[in-house]
mmCIF file with all atom_site columns, C-alpha atoms in Angstrom:
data_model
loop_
_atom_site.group_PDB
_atom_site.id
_atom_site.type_symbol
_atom_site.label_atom_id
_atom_site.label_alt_id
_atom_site.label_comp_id
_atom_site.label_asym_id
_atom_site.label_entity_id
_atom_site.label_seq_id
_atom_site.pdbx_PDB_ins_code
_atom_site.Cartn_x
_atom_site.Cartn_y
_atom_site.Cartn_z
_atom_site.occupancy
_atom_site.B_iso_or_equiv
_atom_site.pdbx_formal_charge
_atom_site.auth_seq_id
_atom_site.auth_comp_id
_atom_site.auth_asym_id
_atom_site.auth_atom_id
_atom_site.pdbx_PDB_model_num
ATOM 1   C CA . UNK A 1 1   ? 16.894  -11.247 -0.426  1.00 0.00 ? 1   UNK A CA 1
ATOM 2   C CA . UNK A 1 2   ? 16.460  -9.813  3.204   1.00 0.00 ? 2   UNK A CA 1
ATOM 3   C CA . UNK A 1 3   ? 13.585  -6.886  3.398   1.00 0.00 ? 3   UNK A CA 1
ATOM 4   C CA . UNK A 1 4   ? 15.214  -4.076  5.058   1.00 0.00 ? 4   UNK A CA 1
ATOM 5   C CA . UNK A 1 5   ? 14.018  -2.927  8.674   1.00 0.00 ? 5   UNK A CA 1
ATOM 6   C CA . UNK A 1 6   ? 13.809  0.288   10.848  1.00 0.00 ? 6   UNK A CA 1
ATOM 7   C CA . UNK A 1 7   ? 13.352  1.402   14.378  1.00 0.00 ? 7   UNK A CA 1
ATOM 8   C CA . UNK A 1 8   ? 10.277  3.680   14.165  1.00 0.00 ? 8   UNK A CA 1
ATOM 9   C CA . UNK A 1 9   ? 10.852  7.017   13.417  1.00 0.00 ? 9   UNK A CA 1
ATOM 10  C CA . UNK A 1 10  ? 14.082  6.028   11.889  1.00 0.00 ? 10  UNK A CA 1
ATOM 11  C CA . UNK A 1 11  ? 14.625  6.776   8.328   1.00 0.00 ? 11  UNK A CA 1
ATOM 12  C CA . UNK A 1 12  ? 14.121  3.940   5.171   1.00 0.00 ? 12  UNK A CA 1
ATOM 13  C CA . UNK A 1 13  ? 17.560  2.315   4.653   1.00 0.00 ? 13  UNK A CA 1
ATOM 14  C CA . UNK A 1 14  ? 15.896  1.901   0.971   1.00 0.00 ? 14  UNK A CA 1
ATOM 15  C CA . UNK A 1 15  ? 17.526  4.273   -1.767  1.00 0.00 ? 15  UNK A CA 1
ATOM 16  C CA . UNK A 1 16  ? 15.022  6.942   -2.645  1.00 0.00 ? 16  UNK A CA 1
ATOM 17  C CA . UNK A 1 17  ? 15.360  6.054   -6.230  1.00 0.00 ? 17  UNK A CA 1
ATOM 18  C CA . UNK A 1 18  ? 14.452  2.172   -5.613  1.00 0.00 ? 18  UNK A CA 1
ATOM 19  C CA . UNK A 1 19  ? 11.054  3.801   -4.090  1.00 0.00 ? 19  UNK A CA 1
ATOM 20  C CA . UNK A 1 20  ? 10.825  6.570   -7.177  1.00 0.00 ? 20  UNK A CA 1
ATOM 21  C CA . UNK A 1 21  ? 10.903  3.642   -9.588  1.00 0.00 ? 21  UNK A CA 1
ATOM 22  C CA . UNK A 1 22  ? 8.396   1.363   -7.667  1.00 0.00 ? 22  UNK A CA 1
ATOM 23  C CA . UNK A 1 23  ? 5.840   4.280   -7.400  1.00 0.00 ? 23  UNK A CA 1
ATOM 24  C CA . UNK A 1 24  ? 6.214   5.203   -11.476 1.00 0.00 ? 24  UNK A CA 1
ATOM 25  C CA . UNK A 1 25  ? 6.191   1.347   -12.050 1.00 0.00 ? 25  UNK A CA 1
ATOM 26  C CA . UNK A 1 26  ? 2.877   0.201   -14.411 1.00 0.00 ? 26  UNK A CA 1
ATOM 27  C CA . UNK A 1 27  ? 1.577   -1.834  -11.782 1.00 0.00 ? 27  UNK A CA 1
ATOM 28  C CA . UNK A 1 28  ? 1.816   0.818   -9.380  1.00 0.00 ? 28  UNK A CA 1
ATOM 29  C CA . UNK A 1 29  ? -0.080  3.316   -11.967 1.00 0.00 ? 29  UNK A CA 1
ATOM 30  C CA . UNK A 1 30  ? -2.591  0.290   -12.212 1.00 0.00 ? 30  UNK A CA 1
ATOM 31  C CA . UNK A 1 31  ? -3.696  0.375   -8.721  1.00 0.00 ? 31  UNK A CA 1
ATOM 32  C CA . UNK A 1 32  ? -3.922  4.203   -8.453  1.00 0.00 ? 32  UNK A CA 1
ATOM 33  C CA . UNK A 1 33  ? -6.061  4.073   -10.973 1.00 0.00 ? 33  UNK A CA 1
ATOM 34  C CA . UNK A 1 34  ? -8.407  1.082   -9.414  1.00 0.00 ? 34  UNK A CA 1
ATOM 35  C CA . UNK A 1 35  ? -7.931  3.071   -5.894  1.00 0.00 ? 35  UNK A CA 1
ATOM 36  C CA . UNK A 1 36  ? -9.795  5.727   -8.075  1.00 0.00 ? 36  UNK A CA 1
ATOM 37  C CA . UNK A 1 37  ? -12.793 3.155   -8.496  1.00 0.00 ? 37  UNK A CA 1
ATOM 38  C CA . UNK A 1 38  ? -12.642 2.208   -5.052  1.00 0.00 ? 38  UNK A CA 1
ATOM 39  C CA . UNK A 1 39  ? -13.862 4.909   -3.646  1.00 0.00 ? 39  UNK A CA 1
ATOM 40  C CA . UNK A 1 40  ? -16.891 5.162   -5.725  1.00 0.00 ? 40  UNK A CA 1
ATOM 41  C CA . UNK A 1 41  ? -17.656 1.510   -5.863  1.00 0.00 ? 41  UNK A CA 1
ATOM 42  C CA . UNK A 1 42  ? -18.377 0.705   -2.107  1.00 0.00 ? 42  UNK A CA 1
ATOM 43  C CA . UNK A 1 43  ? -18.466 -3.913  -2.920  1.00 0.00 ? 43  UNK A CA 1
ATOM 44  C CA . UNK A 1 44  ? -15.053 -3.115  -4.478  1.00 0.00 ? 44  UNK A CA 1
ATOM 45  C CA . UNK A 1 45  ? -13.647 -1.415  -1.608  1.00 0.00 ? 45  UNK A CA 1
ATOM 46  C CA . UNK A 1 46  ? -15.116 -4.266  1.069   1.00 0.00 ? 46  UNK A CA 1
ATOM 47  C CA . UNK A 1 47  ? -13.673 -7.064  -1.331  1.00 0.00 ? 47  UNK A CA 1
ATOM 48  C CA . UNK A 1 48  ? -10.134 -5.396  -1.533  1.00 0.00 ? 48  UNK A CA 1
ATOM 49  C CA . UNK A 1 49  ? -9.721  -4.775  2.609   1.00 0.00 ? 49  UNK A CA 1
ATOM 50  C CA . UNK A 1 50  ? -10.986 -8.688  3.161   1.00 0.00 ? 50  UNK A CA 1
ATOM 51  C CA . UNK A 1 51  ? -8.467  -9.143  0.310   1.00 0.00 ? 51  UNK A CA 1
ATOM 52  C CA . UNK A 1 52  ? -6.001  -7.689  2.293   1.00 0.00 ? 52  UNK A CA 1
ATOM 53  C CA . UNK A 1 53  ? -7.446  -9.523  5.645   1.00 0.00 ? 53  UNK A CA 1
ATOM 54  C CA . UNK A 1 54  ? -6.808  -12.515 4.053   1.00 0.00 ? 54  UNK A CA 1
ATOM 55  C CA . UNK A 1 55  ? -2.951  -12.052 3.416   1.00 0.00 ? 55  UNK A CA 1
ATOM 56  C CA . UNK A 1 56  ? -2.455  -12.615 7.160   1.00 0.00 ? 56  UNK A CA 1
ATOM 57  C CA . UNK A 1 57  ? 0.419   -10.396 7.243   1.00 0.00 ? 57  UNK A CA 1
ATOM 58  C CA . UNK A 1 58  ? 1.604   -11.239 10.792  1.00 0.00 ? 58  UNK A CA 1
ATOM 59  C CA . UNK A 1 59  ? 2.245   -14.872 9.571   1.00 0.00 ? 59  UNK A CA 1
ATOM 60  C CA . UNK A 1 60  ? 4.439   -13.410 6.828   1.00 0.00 ? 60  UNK A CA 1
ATOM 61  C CA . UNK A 1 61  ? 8.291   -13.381 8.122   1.00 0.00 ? 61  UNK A CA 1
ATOM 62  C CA . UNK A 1 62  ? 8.642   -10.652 5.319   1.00 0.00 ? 62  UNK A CA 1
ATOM 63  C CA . UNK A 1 63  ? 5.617   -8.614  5.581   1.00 0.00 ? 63  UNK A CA 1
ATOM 64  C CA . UNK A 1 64  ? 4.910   -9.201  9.537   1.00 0.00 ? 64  UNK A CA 1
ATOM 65  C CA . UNK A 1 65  ? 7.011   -5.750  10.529  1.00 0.00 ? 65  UNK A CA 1
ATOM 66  C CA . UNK A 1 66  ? 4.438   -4.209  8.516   1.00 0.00 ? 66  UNK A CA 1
ATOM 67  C CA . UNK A 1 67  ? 0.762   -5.944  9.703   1.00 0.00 ? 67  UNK A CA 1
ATOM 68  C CA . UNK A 1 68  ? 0.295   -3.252  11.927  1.00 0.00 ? 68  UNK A CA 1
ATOM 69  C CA . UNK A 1 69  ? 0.340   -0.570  9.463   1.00 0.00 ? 69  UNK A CA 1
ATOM 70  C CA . UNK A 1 70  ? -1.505  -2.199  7.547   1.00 0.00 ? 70  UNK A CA 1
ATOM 71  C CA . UNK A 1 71  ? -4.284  -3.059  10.015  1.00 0.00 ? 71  UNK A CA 1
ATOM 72  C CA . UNK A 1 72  ? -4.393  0.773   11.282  1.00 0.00 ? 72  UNK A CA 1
ATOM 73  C CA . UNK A 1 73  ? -5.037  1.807   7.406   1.00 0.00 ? 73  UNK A CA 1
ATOM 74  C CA . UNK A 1 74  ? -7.549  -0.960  6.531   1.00 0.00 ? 74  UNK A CA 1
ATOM 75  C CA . UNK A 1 75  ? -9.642  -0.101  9.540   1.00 0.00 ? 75  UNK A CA 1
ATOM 76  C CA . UNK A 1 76  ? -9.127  3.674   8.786   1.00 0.00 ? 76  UNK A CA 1
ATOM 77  C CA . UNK A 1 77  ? -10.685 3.083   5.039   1.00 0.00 ? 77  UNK A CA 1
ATOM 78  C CA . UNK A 1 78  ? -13.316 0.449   6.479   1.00 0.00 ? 78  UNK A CA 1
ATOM 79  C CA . UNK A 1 79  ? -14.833 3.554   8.826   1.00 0.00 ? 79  UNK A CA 1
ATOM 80  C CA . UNK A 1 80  ? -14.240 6.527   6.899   1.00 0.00 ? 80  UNK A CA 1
ATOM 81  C CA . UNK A 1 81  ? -15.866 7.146   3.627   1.00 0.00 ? 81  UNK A CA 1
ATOM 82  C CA . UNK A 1 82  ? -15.026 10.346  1.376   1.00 0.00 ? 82  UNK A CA 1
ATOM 83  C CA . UNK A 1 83  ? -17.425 13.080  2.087   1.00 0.00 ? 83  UNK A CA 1
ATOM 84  C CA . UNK A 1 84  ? -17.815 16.132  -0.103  1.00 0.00 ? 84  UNK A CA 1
ATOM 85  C CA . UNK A 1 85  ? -16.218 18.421  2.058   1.00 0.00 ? 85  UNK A CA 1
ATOM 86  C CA . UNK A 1 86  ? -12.852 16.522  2.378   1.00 0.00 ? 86  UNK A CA 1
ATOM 87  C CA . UNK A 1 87  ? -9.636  18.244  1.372   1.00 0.00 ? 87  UNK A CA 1
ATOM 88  C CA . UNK A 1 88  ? -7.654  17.574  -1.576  1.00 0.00 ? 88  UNK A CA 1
ATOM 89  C CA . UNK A 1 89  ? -4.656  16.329  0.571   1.00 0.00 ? 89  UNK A CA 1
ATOM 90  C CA . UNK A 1 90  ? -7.288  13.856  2.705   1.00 0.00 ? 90  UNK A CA 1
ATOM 91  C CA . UNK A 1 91  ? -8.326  12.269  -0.567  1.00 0.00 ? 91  UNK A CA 1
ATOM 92  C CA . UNK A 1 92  ? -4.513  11.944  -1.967  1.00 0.00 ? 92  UNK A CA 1
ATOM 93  C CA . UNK A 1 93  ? -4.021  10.279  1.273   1.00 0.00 ? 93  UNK A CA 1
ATOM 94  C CA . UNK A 1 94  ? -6.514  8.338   1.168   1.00 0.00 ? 94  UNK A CA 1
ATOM 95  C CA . UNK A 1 95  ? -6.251  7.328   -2.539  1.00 0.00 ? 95  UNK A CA 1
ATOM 96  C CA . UNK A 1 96  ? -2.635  6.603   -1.880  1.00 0.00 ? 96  UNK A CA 1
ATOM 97  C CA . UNK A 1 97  ? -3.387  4.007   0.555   1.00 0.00 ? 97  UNK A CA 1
ATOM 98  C CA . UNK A 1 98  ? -5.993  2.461   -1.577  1.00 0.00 ? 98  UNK A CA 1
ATOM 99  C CA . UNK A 1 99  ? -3.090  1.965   -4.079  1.00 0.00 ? 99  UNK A CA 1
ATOM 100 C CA . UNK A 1 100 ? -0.661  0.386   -1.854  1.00 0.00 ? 100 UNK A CA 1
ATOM 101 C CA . UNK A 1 101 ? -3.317  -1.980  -0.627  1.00 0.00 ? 101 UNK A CA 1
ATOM 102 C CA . UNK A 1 102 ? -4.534  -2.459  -4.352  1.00 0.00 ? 102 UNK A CA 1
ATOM 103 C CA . UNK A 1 103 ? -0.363  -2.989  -4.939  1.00 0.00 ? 103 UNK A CA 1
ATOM 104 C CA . UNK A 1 104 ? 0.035   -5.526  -1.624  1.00 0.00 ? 104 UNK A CA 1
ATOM 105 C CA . UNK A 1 105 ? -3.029  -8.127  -3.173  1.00 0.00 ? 105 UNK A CA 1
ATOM 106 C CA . UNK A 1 106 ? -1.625  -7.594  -6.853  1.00 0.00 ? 106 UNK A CA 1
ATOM 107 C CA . UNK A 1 107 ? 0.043   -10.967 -7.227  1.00 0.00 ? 107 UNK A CA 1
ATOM 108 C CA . UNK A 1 108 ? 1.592   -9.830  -10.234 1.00 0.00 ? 108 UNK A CA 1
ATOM 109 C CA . UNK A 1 109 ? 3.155   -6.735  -9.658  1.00 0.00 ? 109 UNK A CA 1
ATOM 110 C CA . UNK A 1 110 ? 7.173   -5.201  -10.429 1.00 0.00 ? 110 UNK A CA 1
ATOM 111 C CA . UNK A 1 111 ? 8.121   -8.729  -8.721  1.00 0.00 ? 111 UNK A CA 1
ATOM 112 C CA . UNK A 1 112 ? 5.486   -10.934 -8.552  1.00 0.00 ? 112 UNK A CA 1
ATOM 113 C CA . UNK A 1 113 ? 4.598   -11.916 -5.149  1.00 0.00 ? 113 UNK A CA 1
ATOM 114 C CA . UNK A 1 114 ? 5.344   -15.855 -6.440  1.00 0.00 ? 114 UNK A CA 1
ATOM 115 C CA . UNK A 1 115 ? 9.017   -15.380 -7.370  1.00 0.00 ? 115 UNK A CA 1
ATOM 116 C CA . UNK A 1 116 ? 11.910  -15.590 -5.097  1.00 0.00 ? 116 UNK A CA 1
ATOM 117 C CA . UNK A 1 117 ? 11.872  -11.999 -2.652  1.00 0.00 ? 117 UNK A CA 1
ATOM 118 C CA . UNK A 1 118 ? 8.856   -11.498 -4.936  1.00 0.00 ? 118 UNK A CA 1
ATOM 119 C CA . UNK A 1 119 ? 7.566   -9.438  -1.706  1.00 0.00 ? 119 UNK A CA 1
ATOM 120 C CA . UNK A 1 120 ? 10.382  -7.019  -1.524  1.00 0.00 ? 120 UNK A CA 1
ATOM 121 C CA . UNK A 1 121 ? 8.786   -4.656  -3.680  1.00 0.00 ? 121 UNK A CA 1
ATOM 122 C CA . UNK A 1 122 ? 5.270   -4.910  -1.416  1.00 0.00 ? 122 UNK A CA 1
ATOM 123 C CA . UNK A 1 123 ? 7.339   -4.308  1.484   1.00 0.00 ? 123 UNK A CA 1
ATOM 124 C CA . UNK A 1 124 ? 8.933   -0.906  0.583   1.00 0.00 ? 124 UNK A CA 1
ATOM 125 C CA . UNK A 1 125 ? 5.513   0.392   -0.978  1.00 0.00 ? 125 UNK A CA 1
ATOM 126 C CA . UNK A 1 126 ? 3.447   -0.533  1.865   1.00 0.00 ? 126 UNK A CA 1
ATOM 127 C CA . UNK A 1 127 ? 6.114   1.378   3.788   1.00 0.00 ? 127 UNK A CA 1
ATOM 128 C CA . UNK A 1 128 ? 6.856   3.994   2.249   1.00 0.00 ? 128 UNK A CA 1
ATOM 129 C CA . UNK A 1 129 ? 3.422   5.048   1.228   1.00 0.00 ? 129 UNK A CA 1
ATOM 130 C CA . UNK A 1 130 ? 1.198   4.345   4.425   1.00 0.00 ? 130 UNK A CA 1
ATOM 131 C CA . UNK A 1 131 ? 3.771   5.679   6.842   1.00 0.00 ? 131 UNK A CA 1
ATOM 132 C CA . UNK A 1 132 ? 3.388   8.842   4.719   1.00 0.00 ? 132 UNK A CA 1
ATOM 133 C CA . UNK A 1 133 ? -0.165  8.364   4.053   1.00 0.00 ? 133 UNK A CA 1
ATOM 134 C CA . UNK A 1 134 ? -1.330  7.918   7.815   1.00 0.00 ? 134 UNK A CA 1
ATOM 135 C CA . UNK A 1 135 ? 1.171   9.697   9.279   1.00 0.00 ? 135 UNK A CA 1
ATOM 136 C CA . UNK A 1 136 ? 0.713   13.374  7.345   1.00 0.00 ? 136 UNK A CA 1
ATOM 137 C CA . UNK A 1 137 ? 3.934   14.483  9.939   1.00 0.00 ? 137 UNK A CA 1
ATOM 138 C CA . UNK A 1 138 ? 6.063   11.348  8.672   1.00 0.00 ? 138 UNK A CA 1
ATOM 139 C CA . UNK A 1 139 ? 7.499   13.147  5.415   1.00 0.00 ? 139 UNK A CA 1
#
């Protein structure tokens, strides 16, 4: 199964319903609810970006179009830490990329990552949620 690609800027040639049912999946729910954690436990947060280090994305044919997005949002958690005056909409952002990250080292996830296009699924959540995430202007 081929991961579908896009030009920046250009819209996701994945069905918005595909990305609906990803994002209401269990596992998805699960990592929301450990990005929760995350920000409160500071280990857990360094142990899920060197996680995420360790994935290597750009040596991933599948994932690769997407190891820059990734690197921009793990070294925009690894420098920022909630502070008390943060707005609602910084900390759903910033939860929400916790979660994809949680999602992308979850090896058993809506397709686990060991199956045949078991990465499919990581693909269009990392996409679809840290373009949106880091790019406020994106949606």
């Amino acid at each position: 199964m081929s991961i579908p690609t896009r030009a920046p800027g250009e819209s996701s040639p994945v069905h918005p319903e595909v990305v609906r049912r990803l994002l209401r999946s269990e596992p998805f729910a699960r990592s929301r609810r450990f990005a929760h954690r995350l920000d409160t436990e500071p280990v857990l947060l360094e142990e899920l970006l060197d996680l995420v280090r360790l994935r290597h994305l750009e040596n991933d044919e599948r994932l690769a179009p997407l190891a820059g997005l990734v690197a921009q949002a793990v070294d925009w958690l690894g420098g920022s830490a909630l502070e008390a005056d943060d707005s609602a909409a910084l900390v759903a952002r910033r939860h929400m990329t916790l979660a994809a990250l949680s999602y992308l080292v979850d090896f058993n996830d809506v397709i686990p990552d060991d199956t045949v296009g078991g990465t499919v699924d990581d693909f269009v959540v990392l996409d679809y949620v840290l373009t949106r995430a880091l790019n406020p202007a994106a949606r």
